[in-house]
Amino acid sequence: NTPYGIPPFSEIRDEHYRPAFEAGIEQLRTDVAAIRDNPEPSTFENTIEALELAGPLLNKVSNVFGNITNTDTNDPLQELEVEIYPMLTRERDAILLDSRMFERVDAVFQSRQSLDLDEQALRLIELTHRDFVRRGAALDDEAKERMKEINARISELNTVFAQNLLKETKAFELVITDEADLSGLPNSMIGAARVKAEAKDKPDAWVFGLDRGTYEGFMTFADDRELRRQMNSAYTARGGQGGNNDNRDVLAETAKLRAERARLLGYPNHSAYQLETRMAKTPENAQDFLLKVWEPGLKRAGEELAEMQAIVQAEGHDFIIEEHD
């Protein structure tokens, strides 16, 4: 009941999310069961459109939860993420791997050209059918069970990856105590860094973090090469420094599971699976395109690097340009 239907964030507490998700899942299950068990023949309205509109509460809760966890998260919400996203994946699989539901969707898909539907409705039928097929609806029961396991684990790994990256980003601080080191930075950045330092009980310093806006601004405007090098090194090393937040094992397991899922669905690899619905269509087409822009792009980059190196020398410096420059 808020203006424009904006969620009343100030009234939502962390402990509200779990019961909200549970209520949303129950609503979705009820909606889906009504579609699946409908004794009437499948139609666009009672199958495709009904499925598109199923579970509105779960969609609402998921959107609010995703907004908060991507912008103002905390430890309890991060713990809940690891539980919730695999749960949502399982619910999605329960729909898309349901043979009876697929029969209804497929019946509408096979007769779509005779249904006298507009272009948008026909497109929705095609996309819905494609989602079922690409999720594994046509697989045998054993393969479907393995798909559920893979999808749930990938969902969990994706969440862990994002959380590790966020923790690494938030953990780093570049603390500056000499005002001369702020040379080149705009006043707005300097002021924000002072406020951040005061919040961390460092009133005589300036603190810069690795959030995207701060990082890009610092790398663009800071005059001090050594400080830019420190920021650049920290930014590119996130998730690859060992310890509890290291993402390398997460990436390796994700890659293996993606490859296995692609093979189960009849694709040679994950990129073939992903690109089938993209503009490039195949890995070969994507690589051909990349190579077409790579050679001229590399040539132009070399020319620009030479121009920048000449500027360095013209300004009286003797360093060789590196990534952080």
CSV table of C-alpha atoms in Angstrom, one decimal:
chain,number,residue,atom,x,y,z
A,1,ASN,CA,0.0,0.0,0.0
A,2,THR,CA,3.0,2.3,-0.5
A,3,PRO,CA,3.3,4.9,-3.3
A,4,TYR,CA,4.0,3.1,-6.6
A,5,GLY,CA,4.1,-0.3,-4.7
A,6,ILE,CA,7.6,0.4,-3.3
A,7,PRO,CA,8.4,-2.2,-0.6
A,8,PRO,CA,8.3,-0.6,2.9
A,9,PHE,CA,12.0,-1.4,3.6
A,10,SER,CA,12.0,0.3,7.0
A,11,GLU,CA,9.4,-2.1,8.3
A,12,ILE,CA,11.1,-5.3,7.0
A,13,ARG,CA,13.3,-7.2,9.4
A,14,ASP,CA,15.7,-10.0,8.6
A,15,GLU,CA,13.5,-12.6,10.3
A,16,HIS,CA,10.6,-11.8,8.0
A,17,TYR,CA,12.2,-13.2,4.9
A,18,ARG,CA,12.1,-16.9,5.7
A,19,PRO,CA,8.4,-17.1,6.5
A,20,ALA,CA,7.7,-14.9,3.5
A,21,PHE,CA,9.6,-17.3,1.2
A,22,GLU,CA,7.8,-20.3,2.7
A,23,ALA,CA,4.4,-18.6,2.1
A,24,GLY,CA,5.4,-17.7,-1.4
A,25,ILE,CA,6.6,-21.2,-2.2
A,26,GLU,CA,3.3,-22.7,-0.9
A,27,GLN,CA,1.3,-20.3,-3.1
A,28,LEU,CA,3.5,-21.2,-6.1
A,29,ARG,CA,3.0,-24.9,-5.4
A,30,THR,CA,-0.8,-24.4,-5.2
A,31,ASP,CA,-0.9,-22.4,-8.4
A,32,VAL,CA,1.3,-25.0,-10.3
A,33,ALA,CA,-0.7,-28.0,-9.0
A,34,ALA,CA,-3.9,-26.3,-10.3
A,35,ILE,CA,-2.4,-26.0,-13.7
A,36,ARG,CA,-0.9,-29.5,-13.8
A,37,ASP,CA,-4.0,-31.3,-12.4
A,38,ASN,CA,-6.5,-29.3,-14.5
A,39,PRO,CA,-8.8,-32.0,-16.1
A,40,GLU,CA,-9.5,-29.6,-19.0
A,41,PRO,CA,-7.4,-29.8,-22.2
A,42,SER,CA,-4.4,-27.6,-22.3
A,43,THR,CA,-4.9,-24.1,-23.6
A,44,PHE,CA,-2.8,-21.0,-23.8
A,45,GLU,CA,-4.8,-19.4,-21.0
A,46,ASN,CA,-5.0,-22.4,-18.6
A,47,THR,CA,-1.4,-23.5,-19.1
A,48,ILE,CA,1.1,-21.0,-20.6
A,49,GLU,CA,-0.4,-17.8,-19.3
A,50,ALA,CA,-1.4,-19.4,-15.9
A,51,LEU,CA,2.2,-20.6,-15.5
A,52,GLU,CA,3.6,-17.2,-16.3
A,53,LEU,CA,1.4,-15.6,-13.6
A,54,ALA,CA,1.9,-18.3,-11.0
A,55,GLY,CA,3.4,-17.5,-7.6
A,56,PRO,CA,3.2,-13.7,-7.5
A,57,LEU,CA,4.0,-13.6,-3.8
A,58,LEU,CA,7.2,-15.5,-4.3
A,59,ASN,CA,8.2,-13.2,-7.1
A,60,LYS,CA,7.6,-10.2,-4.8
A,61,VAL,CA,9.5,-11.6,-1.9
A,62,SER,CA,12.4,-12.7,-4.2
A,63,ASN,CA,12.7,-9.2,-5.7
A,64,VAL,CA,12.8,-7.5,-2.3
A,65,PHE,CA,15.3,-10.0,-0.9
A,66,GLY,CA,17.5,-9.7,-3.9
A,67,ASN,CA,17.4,-5.9,-3.7
A,68,ILE,CA,18.5,-5.9,0.0
A,69,THR,CA,21.2,-8.7,-0.3
A,70,ASN,CA,22.8,-6.9,-3.3
A,71,THR,CA,22.9,-3.4,-1.6
A,72,ASP,CA,22.6,-3.6,2.2
A,73,THR,CA,23.4,-7.2,3.3
A,74,ASN,CA,24.6,-8.6,6.6
A,75,ASP,CA,25.7,-11.9,8.0
A,76,PRO,CA,22.2,-13.3,8.8
A,77,LEU,CA,21.0,-12.5,5.3
A,78,GLN,CA,24.1,-14.0,3.7
A,79,GLU,CA,23.6,-17.2,5.6
A,80,LEU,CA,20.0,-17.2,4.5
A,81,GLU,CA,21.0,-16.7,0.8
A,82,VAL,CA,23.0,-19.9,0.9
A,83,GLU,CA,19.8,-21.7,1.9
A,84,ILE,CA,17.2,-19.8,-0.1
A,85,TYR,CA,18.7,-19.8,-3.6
A,86,PRO,CA,19.2,-23.6,-3.8
A,87,MET,CA,15.6,-23.9,-2.4
A,88,LEU,CA,14.3,-21.7,-5.2
A,89,THR,CA,16.3,-23.6,-7.8
A,90,ARG,CA,14.7,-26.9,-6.5
A,91,GLU,CA,11.2,-25.3,-6.8
A,92,ARG,CA,11.9,-24.2,-10.4
A,93,ASP,CA,13.2,-27.7,-11.2
A,94,ALA,CA,10.1,-29.2,-9.7
A,95,ILE,CA,8.1,-27.4,-12.3
A,96,LEU,CA,10.3,-27.6,-15.3
A,97,LEU,CA,11.2,-31.3,-14.8
A,98,ASP,CA,7.6,-32.4,-14.1
A,99,SER,CA,6.6,-34.7,-16.9
A,100,ARG,CA,2.8,-34.0,-16.6
A,101,MET,CA,3.4,-30.3,-16.7
A,102,PHE,CA,5.6,-30.7,-19.7
A,103,GLU,CA,2.9,-32.7,-21.5
A,104,ARG,CA,0.5,-29.8,-21.1
A,105,VAL,CA,3.1,-27.2,-22.2
A,106,ASP,CA,4.1,-29.4,-25.2
A,107,ALA,CA,0.5,-29.9,-26.2
A,108,VAL,CA,0.0,-26.1,-26.5
A,109,PHE,CA,3.4,-25.8,-28.3
A,110,GLN,CA,2.5,-28.4,-30.9
A,111,SER,CA,-0.8,-26.8,-31.7
A,112,ARG,CA,0.3,-23.2,-31.4
A,113,GLN,CA,-0.1,-22.3,-35.1
A,114,SER,CA,-3.8,-23.2,-35.0
A,115,LEU,CA,-4.7,-21.2,-31.9
A,116,ASP,CA,-5.2,-17.8,-33.5
A,117,LEU,CA,-2.9,-16.1,-31.1
A,118,ASP,CA,-1.0,-12.8,-31.5
A,119,GLU,CA,2.7,-12.5,-31.9
A,120,GLN,CA,3.4,-11.9,-28.2
A,121,ALA,CA,1.4,-15.0,-27.0
A,122,LEU,CA,3.1,-17.2,-29.6
A,123,ARG,CA,6.5,-16.0,-28.4
A,124,LEU,CA,5.6,-16.7,-24.8
A,125,ILE,CA,4.6,-20.3,-25.8
A,126,GLU,CA,7.9,-20.8,-27.6
A,127,LEU,CA,10.0,-19.4,-24.7
A,128,THR,CA,8.1,-21.4,-22.1
A,129,HIS,CA,8.5,-24.6,-24.1
A,130,ARG,CA,12.2,-23.8,-24.7
A,131,ASP,CA,12.7,-23.3,-20.9
A,132,PHE,CA,11.3,-26.8,-20.2
A,133,VAL,CA,13.4,-28.5,-22.8
A,134,ARG,CA,16.6,-26.7,-21.9
A,135,ARG,CA,16.0,-27.5,-18.2
A,136,GLY,CA,15.8,-31.2,-19.1
A,137,ALA,CA,12.1,-31.9,-19.2
A,138,ALA,CA,12.6,-34.5,-22.0
A,139,LEU,CA,15.2,-36.5,-20.0
A,140,ASP,CA,14.7,-39.8,-18.4
A,141,ASP,CA,14.0,-40.0,-14.6
A,142,GLU,CA,17.6,-40.8,-13.6
A,143,ALA,CA,19.0,-37.9,-15.6
A,144,LYS,CA,16.3,-35.6,-14.2
A,145,GLU,CA,17.4,-36.4,-10.7
A,146,ARG,CA,21.0,-35.7,-11.5
A,147,MET,CA,20.0,-32.4,-13.1
A,148,LYS,CA,18.2,-31.4,-9.9
A,149,GLU,CA,21.3,-32.1,-7.9
A,150,ILE,CA,23.6,-30.2,-10.4
A,151,ASN,CA,21.3,-27.2,-10.5
A,152,ALA,CA,20.9,-26.9,-6.7
A,153,ARG,CA,24.7,-27.2,-6.2
A,154,ILE,CA,25.4,-24.6,-8.9
A,155,SER,CA,22.9,-22.3,-7.3
A,156,GLU,CA,24.7,-22.7,-4.0
A,157,LEU,CA,28.1,-22.2,-5.5
A,158,ASN,CA,27.0,-19.0,-7.3
A,159,THR,CA,25.8,-17.6,-4.0
A,160,VAL,CA,29.0,-18.6,-2.2
A,161,PHE,CA,31.1,-17.0,-5.0
A,162,ALA,CA,29.2,-13.7,-4.8
A,163,GLN,CA,29.5,-13.6,-1.1
A,164,ASN,CA,33.2,-14.3,-1.1
A,165,LEU,CA,33.7,-11.5,-3.6
A,166,LEU,CA,31.6,-9.2,-1.5
A,167,LYS,CA,33.6,-10.0,1.6
A,168,GLU,CA,36.9,-9.5,-0.1
A,169,THR,CA,35.7,-6.2,-1.5
A,170,LYS,CA,34.5,-4.9,1.9
A,171,ALA,CA,37.6,-6.2,3.8
A,172,PHE,CA,40.1,-4.1,1.9
A,173,GLU,CA,40.9,-0.5,3.1
A,174,LEU,CA,43.4,1.9,1.7
A,175,VAL,CA,44.2,4.2,4.6
A,176,ILE,CA,45.8,7.6,3.6
A,177,THR,CA,47.2,9.8,6.4
A,178,ASP,CA,49.2,12.3,4.3
A,179,GLU,CA,47.0,14.9,2.6
A,180,ALA,CA,49.5,15.2,-0.3
A,181,ASP,CA,48.7,11.6,-1.3
A,182,LEU,CA,45.2,12.8,-2.2
A,183,SER,CA,46.5,14.8,-5.2
A,184,GLY,CA,44.3,14.6,-8.2
A,185,LEU,CA,41.2,13.2,-6.4
A,186,PRO,CA,38.0,15.3,-6.6
A,187,ASN,CA,36.7,16.9,-3.5
A,188,SER,CA,33.6,14.7,-3.4
A,189,MET,CA,35.8,11.5,-3.2
A,190,ILE,CA,38.0,13.1,-0.6
A,191,GLY,CA,35.0,14.0,1.5
A,192,ALA,CA,33.5,10.6,1.3
A,193,ALA,CA,36.8,9.0,2.3
A,194,ARG,CA,37.0,11.3,5.3
A,195,VAL,CA,33.4,10.3,6.4
A,196,LYS,CA,34.3,6.7,6.0
A,197,ALA,CA,37.5,7.1,8.1
A,198,GLU,CA,35.6,8.9,10.8
A,199,ALA,CA,33.0,6.0,10.9
A,200,LYS,CA,35.9,3.6,11.4
A,201,ASP,CA,37.4,5.8,14.3
A,202,LYS,CA,40.2,7.2,12.1
A,203,PRO,CA,39.5,10.9,12.3
A,204,ASP,CA,42.9,12.0,10.9
A,205,ALA,CA,42.8,9.8,7.8
A,206,TRP,CA,41.0,9.1,4.6
A,207,VAL,CA,39.8,5.6,3.8
A,208,PHE,CA,39.2,4.2,0.3
A,209,GLY,CA,37.5,0.9,-0.4
A,210,LEU,CA,37.1,-1.4,-3.4
A,211,ASP,CA,33.5,-0.7,-4.2
A,212,ARG,CA,33.2,-0.1,-7.9
A,213,GLY,CA,32.5,3.6,-7.8
A,214,THR,CA,35.4,4.3,-5.4
A,215,TYR,CA,37.8,2.1,-7.2
A,216,GLU,CA,37.1,3.5,-10.7
A,217,GLY,CA,37.2,7.0,-9.4
A,218,PHE,CA,40.5,6.5,-7.6
A,219,MET,CA,42.1,4.8,-10.6
A,220,THR,CA,40.9,7.6,-12.9
A,221,PHE,CA,42.0,10.6,-10.8
A,222,ALA,CA,44.7,9.7,-8.2
A,223,ASP,CA,48.1,11.0,-9.2
A,224,ASP,CA,50.1,8.7,-6.9
A,225,ARG,CA,51.2,5.6,-9.0
A,226,GLU,CA,52.1,3.5,-5.9
A,227,LEU,CA,48.6,4.0,-4.4
A,228,ARG,CA,47.0,3.2,-7.7
A,229,ARG,CA,49.1,0.0,-7.9
A,230,GLN,CA,47.9,-1.0,-4.4
A,231,MET,CA,44.3,-0.4,-5.3
A,232,ASN,CA,44.6,-2.3,-8.7
A,233,SER,CA,46.4,-5.2,-7.1
A,234,ALA,CA,43.8,-5.6,-4.4
A,235,TYR,CA,40.9,-5.3,-6.8
A,236,THR,CA,42.1,-7.9,-9.2
A,237,ALA,CA,43.2,-10.3,-6.5
A,238,ARG,CA,39.7,-10.6,-4.9
A,239,GLY,CA,38.7,-14.1,-4.3
A,240,GLY,CA,42.1,-15.5,-5.2
A,241,GLN,CA,44.2,-14.9,-2.1
A,242,GLY,CA,43.6,-18.2,-0.2
A,243,GLY,CA,41.7,-18.4,3.1
A,244,ASN,CA,37.9,-18.8,3.6
A,245,ASN,CA,37.0,-16.3,0.8
A,246,ASP,CA,39.0,-17.9,-2.0
A,247,ASN,CA,36.9,-18.6,-5.1
A,248,ARG,CA,39.2,-20.8,-7.1
A,249,ASP,CA,37.8,-24.1,-5.9
A,250,VAL,CA,34.3,-22.7,-6.3
A,251,LEU,CA,35.0,-21.9,-9.9
A,252,ALA,CA,36.5,-25.3,-10.7
A,253,GLU,CA,33.6,-27.2,-9.3
A,254,THR,CA,31.1,-24.8,-11.0
A,255,ALA,CA,32.9,-25.4,-14.4
A,256,LYS,CA,32.8,-29.2,-13.9
A,257,LEU,CA,29.1,-29.2,-13.0
A,258,ARG,CA,28.2,-26.9,-16.0
A,259,ALA,CA,30.1,-29.3,-18.3
A,260,GLU,CA,28.2,-32.3,-16.9
A,261,ARG,CA,24.9,-30.5,-17.2
A,262,ALA,CA,25.6,-29.6,-20.8
A,263,ARG,CA,26.4,-33.3,-21.7
A,264,LEU,CA,23.3,-34.5,-20.0
A,265,LEU,CA,21.3,-32.2,-22.2
A,266,GLY,CA,23.1,-33.3,-25.4
A,267,TYR,CA,25.5,-30.4,-25.8
A,268,PRO,CA,29.3,-30.8,-26.2
A,269,ASN,CA,30.1,-28.2,-23.6
A,270,HIS,CA,28.6,-25.4,-21.5
A,271,SER,CA,29.3,-22.6,-24.0
A,272,ALA,CA,27.4,-24.5,-26.7
A,273,TYR,CA,24.5,-24.7,-24.3
A,274,GLN,CA,24.6,-21.1,-23.3
A,275,LEU,CA,25.1,-19.7,-26.8
A,276,GLU,CA,22.3,-21.6,-28.5
A,277,THR,CA,19.8,-18.9,-27.4
A,278,ARG,CA,22.2,-16.0,-28.0
A,279,MET,CA,22.9,-14.0,-31.1
A,280,ALA,CA,26.1,-15.9,-31.8
A,281,LYS,CA,24.3,-19.3,-31.6
A,282,THR,CA,27.6,-21.3,-31.5
A,283,PRO,CA,31.0,-21.1,-29.8
A,284,GLU,CA,32.6,-21.1,-33.2
A,285,ASN,CA,30.6,-18.0,-34.3
A,286,ALA,CA,31.5,-16.3,-31.1
A,287,GLN,CA,35.2,-17.0,-31.5
A,288,ASP,CA,35.2,-15.9,-35.1
A,289,PHE,CA,33.6,-12.6,-34.1
A,290,LEU,CA,36.1,-12.1,-31.3
A,291,LEU,CA,39.1,-12.8,-33.6
A,292,LYS,CA,37.7,-10.3,-36.1
A,293,VAL,CA,37.9,-7.5,-33.6
A,294,TRP,CA,41.0,-8.8,-31.7
A,295,GLU,CA,43.6,-8.1,-34.4
A,296,PRO,CA,42.6,-4.5,-35.2
A,297,GLY,CA,41.8,-3.9,-31.5
A,298,LEU,CA,45.2,-5.1,-30.4
A,299,LYS,CA,46.9,-2.9,-33.1
A,300,ARG,CA,45.0,0.2,-32.0
A,301,ALA,CA,45.8,-0.5,-28.3
A,302,GLY,CA,49.5,-0.7,-29.2
A,303,GLU,CA,49.2,2.7,-30.9
A,304,GLU,CA,47.5,4.2,-27.9
A,305,LEU,CA,50.0,2.7,-25.5
A,306,ALA,CA,52.8,4.4,-27.5
A,307,GLU,CA,51.0,7.7,-27.4
A,308,MET,CA,50.6,7.5,-23.7
A,309,GLN,CA,54.3,6.4,-23.2
A,310,ALA,CA,55.3,9.5,-25.1
A,311,ILE,CA,53.2,11.7,-22.8
A,312,VAL,CA,55.0,10.1,-19.8
A,313,GLN,CA,58.4,11.0,-21.2
A,314,ALA,CA,57.2,14.5,-22.3
A,315,GLU,CA,56.2,15.1,-18.7
A,316,GLY,CA,59.7,14.2,-17.5
A,317,HIS,CA,59.1,10.7,-16.1
A,318,ASP,CA,61.0,7.6,-16.9
A,319,PHE,CA,58.6,4.8,-15.9
A,320,ILE,CA,57.1,2.2,-18.3
A,321,ILE,CA,53.3,2.3,-18.3
A,322,GLU,CA,51.7,-0.5,-16.4
A,323,GLU,CA,48.1,-1.7,-15.8
A,324,HIS,CA,47.5,0.7,-12.9
A,325,ASP,CA,48.5,3.7,-15.0
